[in-house]
Structures are given as C-alpha cells and as structure tokens.
mmCIF file of C-alpha atoms and ligand atoms in Angstrom:
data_model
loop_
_atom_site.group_PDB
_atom_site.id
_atom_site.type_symbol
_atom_site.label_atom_id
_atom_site.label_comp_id
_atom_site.label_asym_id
_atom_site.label_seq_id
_atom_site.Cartn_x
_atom_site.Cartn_y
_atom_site.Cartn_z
ATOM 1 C CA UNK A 1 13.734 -12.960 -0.848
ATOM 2 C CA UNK A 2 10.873 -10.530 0.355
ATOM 3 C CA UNK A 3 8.514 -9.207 -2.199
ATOM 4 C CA UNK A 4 8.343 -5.602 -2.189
ATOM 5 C CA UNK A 5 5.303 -4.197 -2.937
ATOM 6 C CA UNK A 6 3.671 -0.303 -3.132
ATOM 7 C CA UNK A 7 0.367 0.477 -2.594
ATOM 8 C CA UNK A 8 -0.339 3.857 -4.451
ATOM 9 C CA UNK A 9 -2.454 6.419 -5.834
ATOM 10 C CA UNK A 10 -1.780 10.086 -5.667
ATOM 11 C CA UNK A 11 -5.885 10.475 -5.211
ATOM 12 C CA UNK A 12 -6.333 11.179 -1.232
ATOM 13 C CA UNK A 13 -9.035 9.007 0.021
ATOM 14 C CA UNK A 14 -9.324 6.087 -2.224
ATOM 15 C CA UNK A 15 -8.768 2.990 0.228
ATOM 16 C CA UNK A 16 -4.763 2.936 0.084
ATOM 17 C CA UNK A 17 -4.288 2.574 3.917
ATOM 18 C CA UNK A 18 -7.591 0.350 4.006
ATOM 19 C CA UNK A 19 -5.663 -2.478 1.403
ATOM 20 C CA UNK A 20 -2.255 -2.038 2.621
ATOM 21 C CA UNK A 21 -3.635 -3.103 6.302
ATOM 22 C CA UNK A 22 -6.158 -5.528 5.236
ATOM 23 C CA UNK A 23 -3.612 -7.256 3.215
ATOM 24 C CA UNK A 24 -0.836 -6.941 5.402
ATOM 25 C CA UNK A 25 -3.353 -8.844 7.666
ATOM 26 C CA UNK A 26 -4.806 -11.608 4.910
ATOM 27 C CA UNK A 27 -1.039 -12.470 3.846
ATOM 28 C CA UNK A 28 -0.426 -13.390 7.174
ATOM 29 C CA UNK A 29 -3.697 -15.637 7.665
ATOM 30 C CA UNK A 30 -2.269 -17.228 4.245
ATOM 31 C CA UNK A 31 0.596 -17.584 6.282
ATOM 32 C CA UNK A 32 3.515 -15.584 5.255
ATOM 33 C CA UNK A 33 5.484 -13.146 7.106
ATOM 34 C CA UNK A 34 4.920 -9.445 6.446
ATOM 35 C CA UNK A 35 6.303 -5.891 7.308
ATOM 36 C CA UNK A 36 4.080 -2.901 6.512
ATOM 37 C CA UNK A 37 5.726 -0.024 6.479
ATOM 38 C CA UNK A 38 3.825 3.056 6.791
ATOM 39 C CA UNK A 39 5.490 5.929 4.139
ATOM 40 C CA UNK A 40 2.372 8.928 5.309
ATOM 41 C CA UNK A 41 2.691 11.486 7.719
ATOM 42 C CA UNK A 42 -0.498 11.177 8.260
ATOM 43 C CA UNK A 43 -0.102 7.247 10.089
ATOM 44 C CA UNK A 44 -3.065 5.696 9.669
ATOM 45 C CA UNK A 45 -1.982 2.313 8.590
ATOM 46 C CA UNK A 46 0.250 2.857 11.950
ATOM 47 C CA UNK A 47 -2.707 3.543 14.063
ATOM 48 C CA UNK A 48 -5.053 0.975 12.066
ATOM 49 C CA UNK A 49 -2.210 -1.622 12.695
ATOM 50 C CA UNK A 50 -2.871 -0.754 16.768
ATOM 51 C CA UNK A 51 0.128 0.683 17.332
ATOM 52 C CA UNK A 52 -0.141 4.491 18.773
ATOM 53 C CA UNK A 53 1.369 6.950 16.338
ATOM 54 C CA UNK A 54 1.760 9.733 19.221
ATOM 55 C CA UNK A 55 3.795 7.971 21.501
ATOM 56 C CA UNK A 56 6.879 6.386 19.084
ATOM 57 C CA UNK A 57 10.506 5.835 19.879
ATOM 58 C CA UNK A 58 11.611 5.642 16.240
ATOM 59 C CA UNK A 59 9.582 6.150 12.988
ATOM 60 C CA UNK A 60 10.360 4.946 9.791
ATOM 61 C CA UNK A 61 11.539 8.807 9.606
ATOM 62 C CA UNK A 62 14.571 8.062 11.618
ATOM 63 C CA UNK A 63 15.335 4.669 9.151
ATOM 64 C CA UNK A 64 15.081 7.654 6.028
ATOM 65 C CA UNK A 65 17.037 9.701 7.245
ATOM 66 C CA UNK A 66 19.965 7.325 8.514
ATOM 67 C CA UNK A 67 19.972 7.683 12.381
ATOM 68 C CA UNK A 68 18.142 3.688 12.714
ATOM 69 C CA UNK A 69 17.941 0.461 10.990
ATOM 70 C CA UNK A 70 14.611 -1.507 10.766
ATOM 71 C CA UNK A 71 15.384 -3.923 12.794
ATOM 72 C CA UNK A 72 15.419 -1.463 15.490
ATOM 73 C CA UNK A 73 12.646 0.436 15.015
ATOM 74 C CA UNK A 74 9.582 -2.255 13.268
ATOM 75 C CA UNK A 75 7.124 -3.158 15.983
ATOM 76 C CA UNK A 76 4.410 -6.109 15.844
ATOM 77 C CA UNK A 77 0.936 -5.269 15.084
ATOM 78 C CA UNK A 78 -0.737 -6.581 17.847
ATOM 79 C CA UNK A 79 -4.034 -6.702 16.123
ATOM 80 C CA UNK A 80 -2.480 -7.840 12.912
ATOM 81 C CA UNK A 81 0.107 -9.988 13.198
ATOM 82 C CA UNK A 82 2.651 -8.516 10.699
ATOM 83 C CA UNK A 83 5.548 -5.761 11.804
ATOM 84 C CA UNK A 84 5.178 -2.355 11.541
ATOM 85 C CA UNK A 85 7.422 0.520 10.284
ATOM 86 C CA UNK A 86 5.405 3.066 12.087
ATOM 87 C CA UNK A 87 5.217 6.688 10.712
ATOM 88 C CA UNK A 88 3.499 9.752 12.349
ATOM 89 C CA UNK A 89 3.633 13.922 11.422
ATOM 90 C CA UNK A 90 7.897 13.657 11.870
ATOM 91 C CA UNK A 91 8.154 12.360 8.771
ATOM 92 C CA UNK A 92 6.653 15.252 6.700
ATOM 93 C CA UNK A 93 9.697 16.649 7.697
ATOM 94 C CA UNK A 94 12.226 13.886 5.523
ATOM 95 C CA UNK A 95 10.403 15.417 2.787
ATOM 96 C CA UNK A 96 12.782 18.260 3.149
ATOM 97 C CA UNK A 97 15.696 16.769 4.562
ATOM 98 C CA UNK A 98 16.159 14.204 2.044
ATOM 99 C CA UNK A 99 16.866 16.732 -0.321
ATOM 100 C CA UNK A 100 20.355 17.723 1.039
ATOM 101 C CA UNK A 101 21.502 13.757 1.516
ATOM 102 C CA UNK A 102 22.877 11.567 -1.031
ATOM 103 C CA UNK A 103 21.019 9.354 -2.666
ATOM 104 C CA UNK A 104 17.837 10.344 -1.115
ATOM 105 C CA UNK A 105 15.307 8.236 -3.778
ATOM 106 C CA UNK A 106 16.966 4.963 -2.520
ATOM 107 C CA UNK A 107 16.636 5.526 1.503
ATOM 108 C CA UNK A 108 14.077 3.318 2.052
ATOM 109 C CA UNK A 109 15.502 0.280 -0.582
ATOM 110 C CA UNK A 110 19.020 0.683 1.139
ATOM 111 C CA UNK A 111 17.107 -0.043 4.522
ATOM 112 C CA UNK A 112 14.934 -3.061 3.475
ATOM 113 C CA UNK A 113 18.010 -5.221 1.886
ATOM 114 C CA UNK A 114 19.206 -5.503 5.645
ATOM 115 C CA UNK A 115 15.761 -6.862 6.713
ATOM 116 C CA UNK A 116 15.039 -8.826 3.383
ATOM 117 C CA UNK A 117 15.511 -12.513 4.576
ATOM 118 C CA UNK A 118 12.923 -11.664 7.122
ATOM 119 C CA UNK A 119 9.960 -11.202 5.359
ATOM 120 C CA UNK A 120 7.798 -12.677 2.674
ATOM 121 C CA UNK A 121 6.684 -9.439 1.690
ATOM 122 C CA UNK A 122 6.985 -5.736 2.058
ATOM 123 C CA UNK A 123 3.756 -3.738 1.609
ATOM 124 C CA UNK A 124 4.675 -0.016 1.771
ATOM 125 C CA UNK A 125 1.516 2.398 2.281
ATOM 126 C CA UNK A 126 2.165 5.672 0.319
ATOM 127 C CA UNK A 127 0.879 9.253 0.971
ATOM 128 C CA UNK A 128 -1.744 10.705 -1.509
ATOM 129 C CA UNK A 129 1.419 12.583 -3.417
ATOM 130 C CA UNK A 130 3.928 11.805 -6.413
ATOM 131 C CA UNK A 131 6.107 13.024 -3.261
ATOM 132 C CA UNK A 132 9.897 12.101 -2.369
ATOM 133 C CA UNK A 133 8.167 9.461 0.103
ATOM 134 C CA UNK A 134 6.570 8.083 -2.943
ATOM 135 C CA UNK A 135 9.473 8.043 -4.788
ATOM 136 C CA UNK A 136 11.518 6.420 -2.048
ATOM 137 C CA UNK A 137 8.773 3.504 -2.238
ATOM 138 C CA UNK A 138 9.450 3.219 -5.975
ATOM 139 C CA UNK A 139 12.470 2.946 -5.613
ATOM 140 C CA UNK A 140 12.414 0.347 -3.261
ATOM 141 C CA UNK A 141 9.672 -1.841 -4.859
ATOM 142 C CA UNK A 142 9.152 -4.550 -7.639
ATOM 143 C CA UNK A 143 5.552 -3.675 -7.984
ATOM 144 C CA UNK A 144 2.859 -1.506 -7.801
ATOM 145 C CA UNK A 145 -0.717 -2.407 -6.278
ATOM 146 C CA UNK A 146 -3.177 0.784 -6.932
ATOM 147 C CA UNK A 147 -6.184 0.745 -5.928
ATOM 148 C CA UNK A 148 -8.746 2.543 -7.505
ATOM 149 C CA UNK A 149 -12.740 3.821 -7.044
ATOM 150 C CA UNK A 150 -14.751 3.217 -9.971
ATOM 151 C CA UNK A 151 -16.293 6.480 -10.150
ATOM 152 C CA UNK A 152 -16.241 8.936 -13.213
ATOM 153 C CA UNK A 153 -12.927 10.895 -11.991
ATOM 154 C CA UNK A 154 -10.990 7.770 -11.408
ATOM 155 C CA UNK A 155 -9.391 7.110 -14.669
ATOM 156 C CA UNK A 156 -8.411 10.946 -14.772
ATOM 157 C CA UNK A 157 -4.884 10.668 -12.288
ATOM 158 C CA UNK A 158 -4.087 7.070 -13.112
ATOM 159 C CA UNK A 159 -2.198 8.153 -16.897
ATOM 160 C CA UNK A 160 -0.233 10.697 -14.284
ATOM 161 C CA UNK A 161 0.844 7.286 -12.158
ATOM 162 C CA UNK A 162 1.323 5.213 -14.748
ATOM 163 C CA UNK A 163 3.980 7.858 -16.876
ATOM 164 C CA UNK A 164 5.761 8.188 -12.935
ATOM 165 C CA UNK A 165 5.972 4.723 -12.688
ATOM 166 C CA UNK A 166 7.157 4.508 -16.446
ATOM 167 C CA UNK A 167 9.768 7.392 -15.325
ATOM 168 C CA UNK A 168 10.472 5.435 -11.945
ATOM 169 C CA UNK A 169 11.304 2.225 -14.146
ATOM 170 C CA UNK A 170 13.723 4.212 -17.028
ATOM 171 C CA UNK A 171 15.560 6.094 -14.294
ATOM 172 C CA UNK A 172 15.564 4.286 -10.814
ATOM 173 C CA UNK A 173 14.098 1.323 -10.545
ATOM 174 C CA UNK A 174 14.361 -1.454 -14.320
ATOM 175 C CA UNK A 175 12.205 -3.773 -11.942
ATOM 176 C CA UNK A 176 9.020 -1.901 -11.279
ATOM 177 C CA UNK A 177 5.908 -2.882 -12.685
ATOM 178 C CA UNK A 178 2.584 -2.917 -12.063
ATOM 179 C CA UNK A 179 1.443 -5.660 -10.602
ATOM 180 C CA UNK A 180 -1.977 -4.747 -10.597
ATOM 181 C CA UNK A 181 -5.168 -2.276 -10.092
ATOM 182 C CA UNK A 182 -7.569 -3.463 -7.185
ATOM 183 C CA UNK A 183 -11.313 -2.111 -7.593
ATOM 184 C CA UNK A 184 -12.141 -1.067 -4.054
ATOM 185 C CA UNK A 185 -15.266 0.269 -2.595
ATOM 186 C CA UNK A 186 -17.011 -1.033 -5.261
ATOM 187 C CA UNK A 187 -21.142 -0.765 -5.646
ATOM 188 C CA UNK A 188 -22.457 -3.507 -7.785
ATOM 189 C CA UNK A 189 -25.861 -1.774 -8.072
ATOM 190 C CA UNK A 190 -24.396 1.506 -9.455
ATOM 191 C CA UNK A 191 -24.211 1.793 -13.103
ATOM 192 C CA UNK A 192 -21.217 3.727 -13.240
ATOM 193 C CA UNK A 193 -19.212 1.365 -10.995
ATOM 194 C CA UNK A 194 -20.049 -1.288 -13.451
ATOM 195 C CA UNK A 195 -19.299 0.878 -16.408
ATOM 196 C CA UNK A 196 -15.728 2.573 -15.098
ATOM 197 C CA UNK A 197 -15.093 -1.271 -14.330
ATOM 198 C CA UNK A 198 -15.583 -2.162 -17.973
ATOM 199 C CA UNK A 199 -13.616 -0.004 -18.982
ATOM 200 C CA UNK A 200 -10.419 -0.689 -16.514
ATOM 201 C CA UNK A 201 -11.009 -4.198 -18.171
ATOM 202 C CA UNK A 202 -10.653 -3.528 -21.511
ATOM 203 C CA UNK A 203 -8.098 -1.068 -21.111
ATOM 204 C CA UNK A 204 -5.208 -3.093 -18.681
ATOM 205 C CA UNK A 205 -6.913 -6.406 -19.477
ATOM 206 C CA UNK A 206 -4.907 -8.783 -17.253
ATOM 207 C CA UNK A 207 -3.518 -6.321 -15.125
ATOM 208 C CA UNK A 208 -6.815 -6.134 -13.068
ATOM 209 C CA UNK A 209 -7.214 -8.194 -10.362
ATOM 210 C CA UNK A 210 -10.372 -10.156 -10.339
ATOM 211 C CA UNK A 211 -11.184 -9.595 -6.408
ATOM 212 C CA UNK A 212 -13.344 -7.022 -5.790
ATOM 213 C CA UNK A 213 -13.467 -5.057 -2.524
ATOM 214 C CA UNK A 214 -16.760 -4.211 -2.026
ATOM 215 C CA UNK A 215 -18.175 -1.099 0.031
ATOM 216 C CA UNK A 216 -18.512 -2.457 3.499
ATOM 217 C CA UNK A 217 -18.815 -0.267 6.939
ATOM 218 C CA UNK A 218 -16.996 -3.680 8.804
ATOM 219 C CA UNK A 219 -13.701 -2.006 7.413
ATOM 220 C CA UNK A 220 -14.018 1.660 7.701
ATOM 221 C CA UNK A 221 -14.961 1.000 11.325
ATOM 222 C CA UNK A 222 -11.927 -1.554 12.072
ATOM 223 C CA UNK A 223 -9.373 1.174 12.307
ATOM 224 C CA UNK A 224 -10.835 3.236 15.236
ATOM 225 C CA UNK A 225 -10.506 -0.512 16.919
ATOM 226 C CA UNK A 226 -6.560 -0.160 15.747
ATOM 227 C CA UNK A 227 -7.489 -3.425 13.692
ATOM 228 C CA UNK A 228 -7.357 -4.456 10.422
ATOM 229 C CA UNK A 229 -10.751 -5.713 9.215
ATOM 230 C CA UNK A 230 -10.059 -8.845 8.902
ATOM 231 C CA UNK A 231 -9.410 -9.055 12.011
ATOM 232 C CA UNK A 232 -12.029 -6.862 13.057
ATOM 233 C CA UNK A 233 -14.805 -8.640 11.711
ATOM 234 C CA UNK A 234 -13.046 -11.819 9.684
ATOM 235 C CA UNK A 235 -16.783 -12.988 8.619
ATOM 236 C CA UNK A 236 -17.728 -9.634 6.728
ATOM 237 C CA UNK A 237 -17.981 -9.127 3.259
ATOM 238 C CA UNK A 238 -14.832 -6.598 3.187
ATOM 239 C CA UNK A 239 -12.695 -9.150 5.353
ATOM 240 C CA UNK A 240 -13.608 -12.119 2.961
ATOM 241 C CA UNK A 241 -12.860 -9.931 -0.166
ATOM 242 C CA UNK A 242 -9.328 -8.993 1.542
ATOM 243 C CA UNK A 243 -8.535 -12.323 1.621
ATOM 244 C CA UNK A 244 -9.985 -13.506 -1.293
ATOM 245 C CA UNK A 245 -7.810 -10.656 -2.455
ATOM 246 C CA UNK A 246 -4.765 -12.060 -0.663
ATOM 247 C CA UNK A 247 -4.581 -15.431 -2.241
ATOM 248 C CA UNK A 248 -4.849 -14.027 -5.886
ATOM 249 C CA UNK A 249 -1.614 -12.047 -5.393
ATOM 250 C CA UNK A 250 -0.142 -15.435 -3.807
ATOM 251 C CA UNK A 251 -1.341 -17.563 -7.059
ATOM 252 C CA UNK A 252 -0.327 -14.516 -9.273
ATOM 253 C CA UNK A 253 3.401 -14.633 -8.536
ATOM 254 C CA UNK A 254 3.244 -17.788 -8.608
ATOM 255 C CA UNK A 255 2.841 -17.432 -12.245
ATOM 256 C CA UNK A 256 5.254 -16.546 -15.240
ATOM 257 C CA UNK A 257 4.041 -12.957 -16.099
HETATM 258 P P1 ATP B 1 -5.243 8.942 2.015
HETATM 259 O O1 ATP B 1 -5.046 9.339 0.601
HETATM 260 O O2 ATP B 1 -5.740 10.042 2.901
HETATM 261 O O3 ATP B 1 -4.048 8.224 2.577
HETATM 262 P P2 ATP B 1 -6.358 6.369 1.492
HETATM 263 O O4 ATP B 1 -6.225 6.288 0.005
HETATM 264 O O5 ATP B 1 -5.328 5.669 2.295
HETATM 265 O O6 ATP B 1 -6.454 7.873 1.971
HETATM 266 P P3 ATP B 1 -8.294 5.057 3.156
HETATM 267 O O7 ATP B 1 -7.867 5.826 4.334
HETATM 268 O O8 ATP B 1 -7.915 3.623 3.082
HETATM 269 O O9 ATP B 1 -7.803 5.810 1.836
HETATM 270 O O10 ATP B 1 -9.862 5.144 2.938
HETATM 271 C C1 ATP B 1 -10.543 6.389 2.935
HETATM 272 C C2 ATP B 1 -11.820 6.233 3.751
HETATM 273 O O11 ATP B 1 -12.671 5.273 3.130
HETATM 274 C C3 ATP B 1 -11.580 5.734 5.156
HETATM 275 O O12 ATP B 1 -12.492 6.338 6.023
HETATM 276 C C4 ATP B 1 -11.844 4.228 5.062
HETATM 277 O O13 ATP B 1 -12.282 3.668 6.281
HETATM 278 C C5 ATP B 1 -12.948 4.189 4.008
HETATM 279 N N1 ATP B 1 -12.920 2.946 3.226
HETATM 280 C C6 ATP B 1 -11.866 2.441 2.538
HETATM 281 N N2 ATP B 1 -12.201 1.309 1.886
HETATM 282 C C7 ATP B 1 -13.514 1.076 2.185
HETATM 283 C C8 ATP B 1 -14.454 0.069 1.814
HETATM 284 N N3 ATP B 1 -14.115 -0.936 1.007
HETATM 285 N N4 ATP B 1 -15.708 0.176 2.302
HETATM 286 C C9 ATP B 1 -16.053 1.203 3.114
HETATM 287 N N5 ATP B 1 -15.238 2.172 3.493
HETATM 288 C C10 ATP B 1 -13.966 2.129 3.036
HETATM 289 MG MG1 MG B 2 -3.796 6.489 3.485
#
C-alpha cells in the first residue's frame, strides 16, 4: 500500500516545492518507488522534476476533472527518478470546475486507489492556499509534512493549518494526521531561527522532525537545471540534509505512533 503524503503550508514561498522534489528524489536513493504529483498551477515541482510544464499532453487537471487516469498521464522524472503527475496554469481552472461535479474533495483520492500498488509513496505538492486543490490533497492523504521557516511570522498561519487539518480529519478524511513539521531554510547563526525552533519544540514536541534543512544556494539553483538537488549537487549540504531527511520519515513509520 502507497503512503500518501501532503506537503503543505498556505504561506507562499516557504520551501514546499523545494521538499516535495528533494524528497521525492531521496526516497528513491533509499530505494522506494515514488509518484509526485504536482497539485499548483504554478508547476514548479513539474518543471524542477525536468519535465516541461508548457508542452503537456495531460495534467493532473485532466485526472481531477475525470477525462484521464494516472496511469495515463504520470511521466518519469528524468532527473529524479520518481513519476510525475505534472500540473501547469490549466489547472487553476479545476478550481472552478470542481465545484459543479460530485464529490469534488475526493478527485484526487478516487484517482490514486487505481495506482496504489504502484508506489511506495505519494508526495503531493500543494499550492500556497487552503484551496479546493488543497483540499483534494487532504482528502487523499494519511499525513501531512509542513514545512516551515523559523522566522518571527511563521508560527502565525500554522494554528489556521492545523484547525483545517483538524476540520479535514472530522469531516473527510478520520486518517489524516500530521506526520510532521520540517524546519527548512534554517540559519544556525541567527538567533531567531534558534529561538522560533525552540519554541516549535516545546510546543509539537515529537511531531518535529529532527533533520534540519539548512539554507543552501545548491538547491535553489537545482530547479533551473529541472533537477532535484540531490541530484543536482548530491554532495551539498541541502542534498545531504534531504536525505538525511528521507531516512527519518522511513524509520518514523516504521514506528508505532
Ligand atoms: P509556493 O508557495 O510559491 O509554492 P514554496 O513553498 O513551494 O512556494 P519553494 O518554491 O520550494 O517554496 O521555495 C521558495 C524559494 O526558496 C525558491 O526560490 C527556492 O529555490 C528557495 N529555497 C527553498 N528551500 C531553500 C533552501 N533550503 N535553501 C535555499 N533556498 C531555498
Ligand atoms: Mg511551491
């Protein structure tokens, strides 16, 4: 059975895409079998993946809205190793569509149960929005992965995720959980970093993972490459953290929570 995982934060900007690709990529070093699917208009996990947003077939749009199955429309990252449900700007527009179908929050979790003995896990990159895309990745998941800055604003929007998620899980979804909250672009010689950190300790304790993704220019540069870092540049500090990263969520499940 594949593990279904979101990665999510409604914050723009905070290194979604960067962890959903970087551990789509370390998962697969660690030798499992992943599909990324790539829930943002925007497609940057699709282009960071190498796969060229502008000139799709299908998009994970045309799995949402019913007209093809995974299976059809995943490609292989060539850089990365793992398969790709590729988005691009089309899908903005299953925002609106999904409204008039039936039951539009369970789209995406109808579409992965036909692809589920085929993967290890299922890492689903989310738009910066408590959106219907969002939703549709809640639905679908059994945990949450957010990653999170440690900067003074960064606490501020994670009470409005967790009561979602808390909503997601009454109403939806009686598996989701949060797996865990990833401190990325973090600045060891900056006070606050190590301060906000402290406090995302004592306040979800186990819940935070004990990798740390450090800042690193190896992995903002990777995507205009169309490569994860890891790939990129697998001897970096970012790459090595990714990893590192990647076999605490292995040993995690492995677990009783
Ligand atoms: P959006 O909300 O727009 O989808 P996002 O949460 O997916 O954004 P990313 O695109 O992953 O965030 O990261 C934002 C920017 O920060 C990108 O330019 C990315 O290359 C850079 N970045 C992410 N993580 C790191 C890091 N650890 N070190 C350096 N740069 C990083
Ligand atoms: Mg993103």
């Amino acid at each position: 059975m594949a593990r279904i995982f979101v990665v999510a934060n409604q914050k723009g900007g905070v290194g979604k895409t960067t962890t959903t690709v970087n551990l789509a990529a370390a998962l697969v070093r660690h030798g499992k079998r992943v599909l990324l699917v790539d829930l943002d208009p925007q497609g940057n996990a699709t282009m960071g993946s190498g796969i060229d947003k502008r000139s799709l077939e299908r998009s994970v749009y045309h799995v949402l809205i019913g007209q093809a199955d995974i299976a059809q429309t995943a490609q292989q990252s060539p850089s990365g190793g793992y398969s790709v449900l590729p988005a691009n700007r089309e899908l903005a527009g299953a925002e609106v569509e999904l409204v008039d179908l039936d039951d539009r929050e369970t789209r995406l979790k109808q579409a992965l149960a036909q692809v589920d003995a085929d993967y290890d896990f299922v890492l689903v990159d989310c738009p910066p929005s408590l959106s219907m895309l969002t939703l549709n990745g809640f639905c679908a998941a059994h945990g949450v992965i957010i990653p999170m800055q440690c900067e003074y604003y960064a606490l501020e929007g994670l009470s409005d995720l967790v009561n979602t998620i808390k909503k997601v899980h009454a109403n939806f979804n009686a598996d989701l959980t949060i797996i865990g909250l990833l401190r990325v672009m973090f600045d060891p010689r900056m006070t606050l970093s190590q301060q906000v950190s402290a406090q995302l300790e004592q306040h979800f304790g186990d819940k935070v993972f004990r990798s740390l993704i450090p800042r690193n220019v190896r992995l903002a540069e990777a995507p205009s490459y169309g490569q994860p870092g890891v790939v990129f540049d697998p001897s970096s500090k970012g790459a090595k953290a990714y990893l590192e990263f990647g076999a605490e969520l292995i040993e995690r499940l492995g677990k009783p929570s």
